């Protein structure tokens, strides 16, 4: 059984979008969850996706003057590939992004780009073949990235490119 869930909150401020999929007692897999808190302004929003099953896809977009937002994806599964993507783009300031994955072949991507200042990205992966990619680019400063991986065959790529500002 697979499910598709979508939450859209455009031109959003002070909203909370939550999606929970799966259960440990049933065979639910191949779920897709999307939380879209973007458009012209995305301020002080919370987005949470939790998937307790196998082979899932989770996407959170907080795009367009993305400031003071929190995004969290938790995926727990023992088979297949779970994919998590968080985008906080276009004037991305003071945002927190967190991905937690436990299972087999997990892939996590966090993008905080476009005048990206004072953002925090955290990826924690336990399991087998894990890949984590974080990008904090384009006039980027005072950002923090933490990647913790345990298990086998792990890969982490961190990109923090800034612009030298002069007075």
mmCIF file of N, CA, C and O in Angstrom, residues 7-102:
data_model
loop_
_atom_site.group_PDB
_atom_site.id
_atom_site.type_symbol
_atom_site.label_atom_id
_atom_site.label_comp_id
_atom_site.label_asym_id
_atom_site.label_seq_id
_atom_site.Cartn_x
_atom_site.Cartn_y
_atom_site.Cartn_z
ATOM 1 N N UNK A 7 0.472 19.054 1.727
ATOM 2 C CA UNK A 7 0.001 20.230 2.452
ATOM 3 C C UNK A 7 0.585 21.441 1.737
ATOM 4 O O UNK A 7 1.797 21.516 1.546
ATOM 5 N N UNK A 8 -0.286 22.378 1.323
ATOM 6 C CA UNK A 8 0.169 23.597 0.655
ATOM 7 C C UNK A 8 -0.288 24.803 1.462
ATOM 8 O O UNK A 8 -1.477 24.945 1.748
ATOM 9 N N UNK A 9 0.671 25.661 1.812
ATOM 10 C CA UNK A 9 0.390 26.885 2.547
ATOM 11 C C UNK A 9 1.191 27.993 1.880
ATOM 12 O O UNK A 9 2.310 28.258 2.261
ATOM 13 N N UNK A 10 0.620 28.627 0.856
ATOM 14 C CA UNK A 10 1.367 29.623 0.089
ATOM 15 C C UNK A 10 1.237 31.004 0.721
ATOM 16 O O UNK A 10 0.264 31.290 1.416
ATOM 17 N N UNK A 11 2.247 31.842 0.442
ATOM 18 C CA UNK A 11 2.356 33.162 1.077
ATOM 19 C C UNK A 11 2.078 33.015 2.560
ATOM 20 O O UNK A 11 1.229 33.669 3.145
ATOM 21 N N UNK A 12 2.840 32.105 3.158
ATOM 22 C CA UNK A 12 2.488 31.638 4.497
ATOM 23 C C UNK A 12 3.346 32.246 5.592
ATOM 24 O O UNK A 12 4.537 32.443 5.445
ATOM 25 N N UNK A 13 2.681 32.528 6.722
ATOM 26 C CA UNK A 13 3.326 33.032 7.919
ATOM 27 C C UNK A 13 2.692 32.359 9.128
ATOM 28 O O UNK A 13 1.470 32.254 9.218
ATOM 29 N N UNK A 14 3.541 31.881 10.052
ATOM 30 C CA UNK A 14 3.097 31.271 11.308
ATOM 31 C C UNK A 14 2.171 30.075 11.106
ATOM 32 O O UNK A 14 1.200 29.898 11.824
ATOM 33 N N UNK A 15 2.467 29.253 10.114
ATOM 34 C CA UNK A 15 1.681 28.049 9.866
ATOM 35 C C UNK A 15 2.443 26.806 10.316
ATOM 36 O O UNK A 15 3.664 26.832 10.468
ATOM 37 N N UNK A 16 1.709 25.712 10.510
ATOM 38 C CA UNK A 16 2.311 24.428 10.835
ATOM 39 C C UNK A 16 1.692 23.387 9.915
ATOM 40 O O UNK A 16 0.479 23.223 9.887
ATOM 41 N N UNK A 17 2.536 22.703 9.167
ATOM 42 C CA UNK A 17 2.091 21.612 8.302
ATOM 43 C C UNK A 17 2.722 20.319 8.780
ATOM 44 O O UNK A 17 3.933 20.239 8.943
ATOM 45 N N UNK A 18 1.882 19.293 9.041
ATOM 46 C CA UNK A 18 2.369 18.011 9.537
ATOM 47 C C UNK A 18 1.794 16.875 8.706
ATOM 48 O O UNK A 18 0.598 16.883 8.398
ATOM 49 N N UNK A 19 2.644 15.905 8.391
ATOM 50 C CA UNK A 19 2.208 14.691 7.709
ATOM 51 C C UNK A 19 2.845 13.507 8.416
ATOM 52 O O UNK A 19 4.061 13.473 8.629
ATOM 53 N N UNK A 20 2.018 12.534 8.789
ATOM 54 C CA UNK A 20 2.485 11.277 9.377
ATOM 55 C C UNK A 20 1.998 10.138 8.495
ATOM 56 O O UNK A 20 0.799 10.043 8.209
ATOM 57 N N UNK A 21 2.937 9.287 8.065
ATOM 58 C CA UNK A 21 2.595 8.160 7.210
ATOM 59 C C UNK A 21 3.241 6.889 7.731
ATOM 60 O O UNK A 21 4.403 6.903 8.133
ATOM 61 N N UNK A 22 2.479 5.789 7.657
ATOM 62 C CA UNK A 22 3.020 4.485 8.000
ATOM 63 C C UNK A 22 2.780 4.114 9.439
ATOM 64 O O UNK A 22 2.295 4.906 10.250
ATOM 65 N N UNK A 23 3.092 2.882 9.726
ATOM 66 C CA UNK A 23 2.963 2.345 11.072
ATOM 67 C C UNK A 23 3.888 1.153 11.177
ATOM 68 O O UNK A 23 4.158 0.469 10.193
ATOM 69 N N UNK A 24 4.374 0.907 12.359
ATOM 70 C CA UNK A 24 5.298 -0.207 12.544
ATOM 71 C C UNK A 24 4.580 -1.549 12.537
ATOM 72 O O UNK A 24 5.203 -2.574 12.334
ATOM 73 N N UNK A 25 3.260 -1.565 12.737
ATOM 74 C CA UNK A 25 2.534 -2.832 12.816
ATOM 75 C C UNK A 25 1.906 -3.256 11.494
ATOM 76 O O UNK A 25 1.352 -4.342 11.388
ATOM 77 N N UNK A 26 1.946 -2.416 10.461
ATOM 78 C CA UNK A 26 1.364 -2.776 9.180
ATOM 79 C C UNK A 26 2.390 -2.616 8.071
ATOM 80 O O UNK A 26 3.392 -1.929 8.221
ATOM 81 N N UNK A 27 2.107 -3.230 6.948
ATOM 82 C CA UNK A 27 3.007 -3.165 5.813
ATOM 83 C C UNK A 27 2.598 -2.018 4.892
ATOM 84 O O UNK A 27 1.817 -2.199 3.966
ATOM 85 N N UNK A 28 3.086 -0.838 5.181
ATOM 86 C CA UNK A 28 2.828 0.335 4.362
ATOM 87 C C UNK A 28 4.169 0.804 3.830
ATOM 88 O O UNK A 28 5.116 0.976 4.580
ATOM 89 N N UNK A 29 4.265 0.982 2.511
ATOM 90 C CA UNK A 29 5.539 1.425 1.951
ATOM 91 C C UNK A 29 5.293 2.280 0.713
ATOM 92 O O UNK A 29 4.167 2.409 0.243
ATOM 93 N N UNK A 30 6.370 2.851 0.209
ATOM 94 C CA UNK A 30 6.342 3.682 -0.997
ATOM 95 C C UNK A 30 5.390 4.866 -0.858
ATOM 96 O O UNK A 30 4.582 5.143 -1.737
ATOM 97 N N UNK A 31 5.502 5.586 0.247
ATOM 98 C CA UNK A 31 4.688 6.771 0.484
ATOM 99 C C UNK A 31 5.409 8.018 -0.008
ATOM 100 O O UNK A 31 6.630 8.064 -0.043
ATOM 101 N N UNK A 32 4.624 9.034 -0.355
ATOM 102 C CA UNK A 32 5.173 10.324 -0.745
ATOM 103 C C UNK A 32 4.472 11.408 0.068
ATOM 104 O O UNK A 32 3.243 11.431 0.143
ATOM 105 N N UNK A 33 5.265 12.295 0.676
ATOM 106 C CA UNK A 33 4.727 13.397 1.474
ATOM 107 C C UNK A 33 5.350 14.699 0.997
ATOM 108 O O UNK A 33 6.567 14.781 0.806
ATOM 109 N N UNK A 34 4.502 15.718 0.792
ATOM 110 C CA UNK A 34 4.949 17.042 0.354
ATOM 111 C C UNK A 34 4.359 18.106 1.262
ATOM 112 O O UNK A 34 3.140 18.149 1.444
ATOM 113 N N UNK A 35 5.223 18.967 1.810
ATOM 114 C CA UNK A 35 4.748 20.163 2.511
ATOM 115 C C UNK A 35 5.341 21.358 1.770
ATOM 116 O O UNK A 35 6.556 21.494 1.665
ATOM 117 N N UNK A 36 4.457 22.205 1.252
ATOM 118 C CA UNK A 36 4.875 23.365 0.479
ATOM 119 C C UNK A 36 4.436 24.626 1.208
ATOM 120 O O UNK A 36 3.250 24.935 1.275
ATOM 121 N N UNK A 37 5.395 25.321 1.789
ATOM 122 C CA UNK A 37 5.151 26.601 2.463
ATOM 123 C C UNK A 37 5.985 27.650 1.728
ATOM 124 O O UNK A 37 6.984 28.124 2.227
ATOM 125 N N UNK A 38 5.567 27.957 0.526
ATOM 126 C CA UNK A 38 6.365 28.866 -0.291
ATOM 127 C C UNK A 38 5.460 29.830 -1.028
ATOM 128 O O UNK A 38 4.269 29.880 -0.790
ATOM 129 N N UNK A 39 6.021 30.578 -1.885
ATOM 130 C CA UNK A 39 5.400 31.582 -2.729
ATOM 131 C C UNK A 39 6.124 32.881 -2.447
ATOM 132 O O UNK A 39 7.335 32.901 -2.365
ATOM 133 N N UNK A 40 5.420 33.962 -2.208
ATOM 134 C CA UNK A 40 6.078 35.245 -2.048
ATOM 135 C C UNK A 40 6.778 35.392 -0.706
ATOM 136 O O UNK A 40 7.852 35.951 -0.609
ATOM 137 N N UNK A 41 6.163 34.899 0.358
ATOM 138 C CA UNK A 41 6.715 35.056 1.692
ATOM 139 C C UNK A 41 6.501 33.782 2.484
ATOM 140 O O UNK A 41 5.402 33.256 2.538
ATOM 141 N N UNK A 42 7.569 33.286 3.107
ATOM 142 C CA UNK A 42 7.486 32.104 3.961
ATOM 143 C C UNK A 42 8.205 32.432 5.260
ATOM 144 O O UNK A 42 9.424 32.367 5.352
ATOM 145 N N UNK A 43 7.429 32.840 6.289
ATOM 146 C CA UNK A 43 8.003 33.328 7.537
ATOM 147 C C UNK A 43 7.474 32.556 8.736
ATOM 148 O O UNK A 43 6.270 32.335 8.864
ATOM 149 N N UNK A 44 8.380 32.158 9.627
ATOM 150 C CA UNK A 44 8.031 31.558 10.919
ATOM 151 C C UNK A 44 7.073 30.383 10.795
ATOM 152 O O UNK A 44 6.112 30.262 11.545
ATOM 153 N N UNK A 45 7.332 29.503 9.836
ATOM 154 C CA UNK A 45 6.504 28.323 9.634
ATOM 155 C C UNK A 45 7.198 27.075 10.176
ATOM 156 O O UNK A 45 8.422 27.026 10.267
ATOM 157 N N UNK A 46 6.402 26.073 10.513
ATOM 158 C CA UNK A 46 6.910 24.761 10.914
ATOM 159 C C UNK A 46 6.372 23.729 9.938
ATOM 160 O O UNK A 46 5.175 23.742 9.615
ATOM 161 N N UNK A 47 7.240 22.834 9.514
ATOM 162 C CA UNK A 47 6.829 21.720 8.663
ATOM 163 C C UNK A 47 7.444 20.452 9.226
ATOM 164 O O UNK A 47 8.641 20.411 9.521
ATOM 165 N N UNK A 48 6.610 19.407 9.398
ATOM 166 C CA UNK A 48 7.075 18.135 9.948
ATOM 167 C C UNK A 48 6.524 17.005 9.086
ATOM 168 O O UNK A 48 5.316 16.951 8.822
ATOM 169 N N UNK A 49 7.414 16.121 8.656
ATOM 170 C CA UNK A 49 7.013 14.895 7.972
ATOM 171 C C UNK A 49 7.635 13.732 8.717
ATOM 172 O O UNK A 49 8.839 13.725 8.974
ATOM 173 N N UNK A 50 6.806 12.756 9.080
ATOM 174 C CA UNK A 50 7.297 11.541 9.724
ATOM 175 C C UNK A 50 6.757 10.342 8.963
ATOM 176 O O UNK A 50 5.543 10.231 8.752
ATOM 177 N N UNK A 51 7.665 9.468 8.536
ATOM 178 C CA UNK A 51 7.297 8.280 7.781
ATOM 179 C C UNK A 51 7.888 7.050 8.461
ATOM 180 O O UNK A 51 9.095 6.910 8.568
ATOM 181 N N UNK A 52 7.004 6.172 8.927
ATOM 182 C CA UNK A 52 7.413 4.949 9.618
ATOM 183 C C UNK A 52 7.137 3.759 8.716
ATOM 184 O O UNK A 52 6.198 3.008 8.936
ATOM 185 N N UNK A 53 7.903 3.638 7.653
ATOM 186 C CA UNK A 53 7.739 2.537 6.718
ATOM 187 C C UNK A 53 8.938 2.528 5.778
ATOM 188 O O UNK A 53 9.942 3.164 6.060
ATOM 189 N N UNK A 54 8.826 1.841 4.660
ATOM 190 C CA UNK A 54 9.963 1.646 3.762
ATOM 191 C C UNK A 54 9.760 2.337 2.422
ATOM 192 O O UNK A 54 8.627 2.533 1.976
ATOM 193 N N UNK A 55 10.877 2.690 1.778
ATOM 194 C CA UNK A 55 10.880 3.262 0.423
ATOM 195 C C UNK A 55 9.969 4.478 0.301
ATOM 196 O O UNK A 55 9.023 4.497 -0.485
ATOM 197 N N UNK A 56 10.275 5.518 1.063
ATOM 198 C CA UNK A 56 9.442 6.715 1.100
ATOM 199 C C UNK A 56 10.163 7.926 0.530
ATOM 200 O O UNK A 56 11.390 7.984 0.500
ATOM 201 N N UNK A 57 9.367 8.914 0.109
ATOM 202 C CA UNK A 57 9.873 10.189 -0.378
ATOM 203 C C UNK A 57 9.222 11.303 0.415
ATOM 204 O O UNK A 57 7.997 11.321 0.568
ATOM 205 N N UNK A 58 10.043 12.236 0.930
ATOM 206 C CA UNK A 58 9.531 13.371 1.693
ATOM 207 C C UNK A 58 10.169 14.653 1.160
ATOM 208 O O UNK A 58 11.384 14.707 0.964
ATOM 209 N N UNK A 59 9.325 15.671 0.925
ATOM 210 C CA UNK A 59 9.790 16.943 0.391
ATOM 211 C C UNK A 59 9.184 18.082 1.194
ATOM 212 O O UNK A 59 7.972 18.133 1.390
ATOM 213 N N UNK A 60 10.033 19.005 1.642
ATOM 214 C CA UNK A 60 9.560 20.236 2.279
ATOM 215 C C UNK A 60 10.163 21.411 1.519
ATOM 216 O O UNK A 60 11.379 21.481 1.340
ATOM 217 N N UNK A 61 9.288 22.321 1.059
ATOM 218 C CA UNK A 61 9.730 23.535 0.381
ATOM 219 C C UNK A 61 9.264 24.741 1.183
ATOM 220 O O UNK A 61 8.072 24.928 1.399
ATOM 221 N N UNK A 62 10.229 25.547 1.624
ATOM 222 C CA UNK A 62 9.968 26.823 2.278
ATOM 223 C C UNK A 62 10.771 27.844 1.484
ATOM 224 O O UNK A 62 11.909 28.126 1.790
ATOM 225 N N UNK A 63 10.155 28.354 0.426
ATOM 226 C CA UNK A 63 10.863 29.103 -0.594
ATOM 227 C C UNK A 63 10.229 30.473 -0.768
ATOM 228 O O UNK A 63 9.027 30.617 -0.670
ATOM 229 N N UNK A 64 11.055 31.471 -1.024
ATOM 230 C CA UNK A 64 10.568 32.821 -1.276
ATOM 231 C C UNK A 64 10.606 33.651 -0.007
ATOM 232 O O UNK A 64 9.692 33.564 0.799
ATOM 233 N N UNK A 65 11.642 34.415 0.225
ATOM 234 C CA UNK A 65 11.833 35.147 1.473
ATOM 235 C C UNK A 65 11.608 34.211 2.655
ATOM 236 O O UNK A 65 10.757 34.430 3.503
ATOM 237 N N UNK A 66 12.377 33.132 2.657
ATOM 238 C CA UNK A 66 12.256 32.065 3.654
ATOM 239 C C UNK A 66 13.033 32.434 4.904
ATOM 240 O O UNK A 66 14.247 32.306 4.961
ATOM 241 N N UNK A 67 12.321 32.920 5.945
ATOM 242 C CA UNK A 67 12.971 33.393 7.164
ATOM 243 C C UNK A 67 12.318 32.790 8.403
ATOM 244 O O UNK A 67 11.092 32.749 8.524
ATOM 245 N N UNK A 68 13.164 32.319 9.340
ATOM 246 C CA UNK A 68 12.682 31.849 10.629
ATOM 247 C C UNK A 68 11.818 30.610 10.564
ATOM 248 O O UNK A 68 10.953 30.408 11.406
ATOM 249 N N UNK A 69 12.036 29.755 9.571
ATOM 250 C CA UNK A 69 11.240 28.541 9.406
ATOM 251 C C UNK A 69 11.956 27.337 10.015
ATOM 252 O O UNK A 69 13.175 27.295 10.090
ATOM 253 N N UNK A 70 11.159 26.345 10.423
ATOM 254 C CA UNK A 70 11.682 25.067 10.905
ATOM 255 C C UNK A 70 11.133 23.967 10.016
ATOM 256 O O UNK A 70 9.917 23.923 9.752
ATOM 257 N N UNK A 71 12.009 23.069 9.581
ATOM 258 C CA UNK A 71 11.600 21.931 8.757
ATOM 259 C C UNK A 71 12.236 20.667 9.322
ATOM 260 O O UNK A 71 13.442 20.633 9.572
ATOM 261 N N UNK A 72 11.412 19.635 9.518
ATOM 262 C CA UNK A 72 11.900 18.370 10.075
ATOM 263 C C UNK A 72 11.335 17.206 9.285
ATOM 264 O O UNK A 72 10.127 17.138 9.051
ATOM 265 N N UNK A 73 12.216 16.292 8.889
ATOM 266 C CA UNK A 73 11.800 15.038 8.254
ATOM 267 C C UNK A 73 12.408 13.892 9.038
ATOM 268 O O UNK A 73 13.616 13.857 9.268
ATOM 269 N N UNK A 74 11.543 12.936 9.450
ATOM 270 C CA UNK A 74 11.990 11.716 10.126
ATOM 271 C C UNK A 74 11.508 10.526 9.318
ATOM 272 O O UNK A 74 10.312 10.400 9.044
ATOM 273 N N UNK A 75 12.438 9.662 8.936
ATOM 274 C CA UNK A 75 12.097 8.459 8.189
ATOM 275 C C UNK A 75 12.717 7.257 8.882
ATOM 276 O O UNK A 75 13.926 7.201 9.075
ATOM 277 N N UNK A 76 11.871 6.302 9.236
ATOM 278 C CA UNK A 76 12.336 5.087 9.896
ATOM 279 C C UNK A 76 11.825 3.900 9.086
ATOM 280 O O UNK A 76 10.620 3.723 8.929
ATOM 281 N N UNK A 77 12.745 3.112 8.561
ATOM 282 C CA UNK A 77 12.384 1.938 7.780
ATOM 283 C C UNK A 77 13.548 0.974 7.727
ATOM 284 O O UNK A 77 14.682 1.332 8.034
ATOM 285 N N UNK A 78 13.272 -0.256 7.353
ATOM 286 C CA UNK A 78 14.327 -1.268 7.332
ATOM 287 C C UNK A 78 14.626 -1.791 5.935
ATOM 288 O O UNK A 78 15.590 -2.518 5.750
ATOM 289 N N UNK A 79 13.822 -1.434 4.945
ATOM 290 C CA UNK A 79 14.021 -1.900 3.571
ATOM 291 C C UNK A 79 13.875 -0.750 2.596
ATOM 292 O O UNK A 79 13.191 0.229 2.866
ATOM 293 N N UNK A 80 14.483 -0.883 1.448
ATOM 294 C CA UNK A 80 14.303 0.097 0.383
ATOM 295 C C UNK A 80 15.055 1.378 0.633
ATOM 296 O O UNK A 80 15.921 1.476 1.493
ATOM 297 N N UNK A 81 14.724 2.379 -0.178
ATOM 298 C CA UNK A 81 15.424 3.652 -0.115
ATOM 299 C C UNK A 81 14.467 4.764 0.289
ATOM 300 O O UNK A 81 13.459 4.996 -0.365
ATOM 301 N N UNK A 82 14.782 5.447 1.383
ATOM 302 C CA UNK A 82 14.045 6.626 1.806
ATOM 303 C C UNK A 82 14.787 7.860 1.322
ATOM 304 O O UNK A 82 16.003 7.943 1.444
ATOM 305 N N UNK A 83 14.028 8.826 0.778
ATOM 306 C CA UNK A 83 14.608 10.068 0.280
ATOM 307 C C UNK A 83 13.959 11.244 0.990
ATOM 308 O O UNK A 83 12.740 11.322 1.078
ATOM 309 N N UNK A 84 14.791 12.162 1.481
ATOM 310 C CA UNK A 84 14.303 13.355 2.166
ATOM 311 C C UNK A 84 14.962 14.582 1.544
ATOM 312 O O UNK A 84 16.184 14.620 1.382
ATOM 313 N N UNK A 85 14.146 15.593 1.205
ATOM 314 C CA UNK A 85 14.654 16.835 0.631
ATOM 315 C C UNK A 85 13.996 18.022 1.330
ATOM 316 O O UNK A 85 12.770 18.080 1.429
ATOM 317 N N UNK A 86 14.822 18.947 1.806
ATOM 318 C CA UNK A 86 14.336 20.199 2.388
ATOM 319 C C UNK A 86 14.945 21.350 1.598
ATOM 320 O O UNK A 86 16.165 21.431 1.449
ATOM 321 N N UNK A 87 14.084 22.242 1.090
ATOM 322 C CA UNK A 87 14.513 23.435 0.377
ATOM 323 C C UNK A 87 14.058 24.671 1.139
ATOM 324 O O UNK A 87 12.872 24.848 1.371
ATOM 325 N N UNK A 88 15.014 25.494 1.532
ATOM 326 C CA UNK A 88 14.746 26.803 2.146
ATOM 327 C C UNK A 88 15.564 27.788 1.327
ATOM 328 O O UNK A 88 16.744 27.961 1.566
ATOM 329 N N UNK A 89 14.898 28.411 0.323
ATOM 330 C CA UNK A 89 15.639 29.167 -0.684
ATOM 331 C C UNK A 89 15.101 30.583 -0.853
ATOM 332 O O UNK A 89 14.025 30.906 -0.392
ATOM 333 N N UNK A 90 15.880 31.375 -1.576
ATOM 334 C CA UNK A 90 15.551 32.740 -1.971
ATOM 335 C C UNK A 90 15.404 33.641 -0.752
ATOM 336 O O UNK A 90 14.317 33.817 -0.216
ATOM 337 N N UNK A 91 16.497 34.148 -0.279
ATOM 338 C CA UNK A 91 16.467 34.980 0.920
ATOM 339 C C UNK A 91 16.265 34.128 2.147
ATOM 340 O O UNK A 91 15.421 34.389 2.980
ATOM 341 N N UNK A 92 17.063 33.065 2.259
ATOM 342 C CA UNK A 92 16.940 32.064 3.327
ATOM 343 C C UNK A 92 17.748 32.505 4.544
ATOM 344 O O UNK A 92 18.964 32.416 4.562
ATOM 345 N N UNK A 93 17.048 32.981 5.595
ATOM 346 C CA UNK A 93 17.729 33.507 6.778
ATOM 347 C C UNK A 93 17.101 32.960 8.056
ATOM 348 O O UNK A 93 15.882 32.940 8.203
ATOM 349 N N UNK A 94 17.957 32.525 8.991
ATOM 350 C CA UNK A 94 17.492 32.096 10.304
ATOM 351 C C UNK A 94 16.603 30.872 10.288
ATOM 352 O O UNK A 94 15.715 30.736 11.126
ATOM 353 N N UNK A 95 16.823 29.965 9.339
ATOM 354 C CA UNK A 95 16.011 28.759 9.230
ATOM 355 C C UNK A 95 16.717 27.568 9.862
ATOM 356 O O UNK A 95 17.944 27.517 9.935
ATOM 357 N N UNK A 96 15.928 26.590 10.304
ATOM 358 C CA UNK A 96 16.456 25.328 10.815
ATOM 359 C C UNK A 96 15.897 24.192 9.967
ATOM 360 O O UNK A 96 14.681 24.140 9.725
ATOM 361 N N UNK A 97 16.782 23.304 9.538
ATOM 362 C CA UNK A 97 16.380 22.129 8.771
ATOM 363 C C UNK A 97 16.997 20.899 9.423
ATOM 364 O O UNK A 97 18.190 20.885 9.734
ATOM 365 N N UNK A 98 16.172 19.878 9.644
ATOM 366 C CA UNK A 98 16.650 18.664 10.302
ATOM 367 C C UNK A 98 16.108 17.442 9.570
ATOM 368 O O UNK A 98 14.911 17.352 9.300
ATOM 369 N N UNK A 99 17.009 16.502 9.264
ATOM 370 C CA UNK A 99 16.627 15.223 8.673
ATOM 371 C C UNK A 99 17.181 14.115 9.548
ATOM 372 O O UNK A 99 18.367 14.122 9.887
ATOM 373 N N UNK A 100 16.306 13.182 9.918
ATOM 374 C CA UNK A 100 16.705 11.986 10.660
ATOM 375 C C UNK A 100 16.235 10.781 9.866
ATOM 376 O O UNK A 100 15.060 10.678 9.519
ATOM 377 N N UNK A 101 17.176 9.879 9.565
ATOM 378 C CA UNK A 101 16.840 8.685 8.810
ATOM 379 C C UNK A 101 17.466 7.464 9.473
ATOM 380 O O UNK A 101 18.637 7.477 9.829
ATOM 381 N N UNK A 102 16.669 6.425 9.603
ATOM 382 C CA UNK A 102 17.154 5.157 10.124
ATOM 383 C C UNK A 102 16.616 4.068 9.220
ATOM 384 O O UNK A 102 15.416 3.965 9.009
#
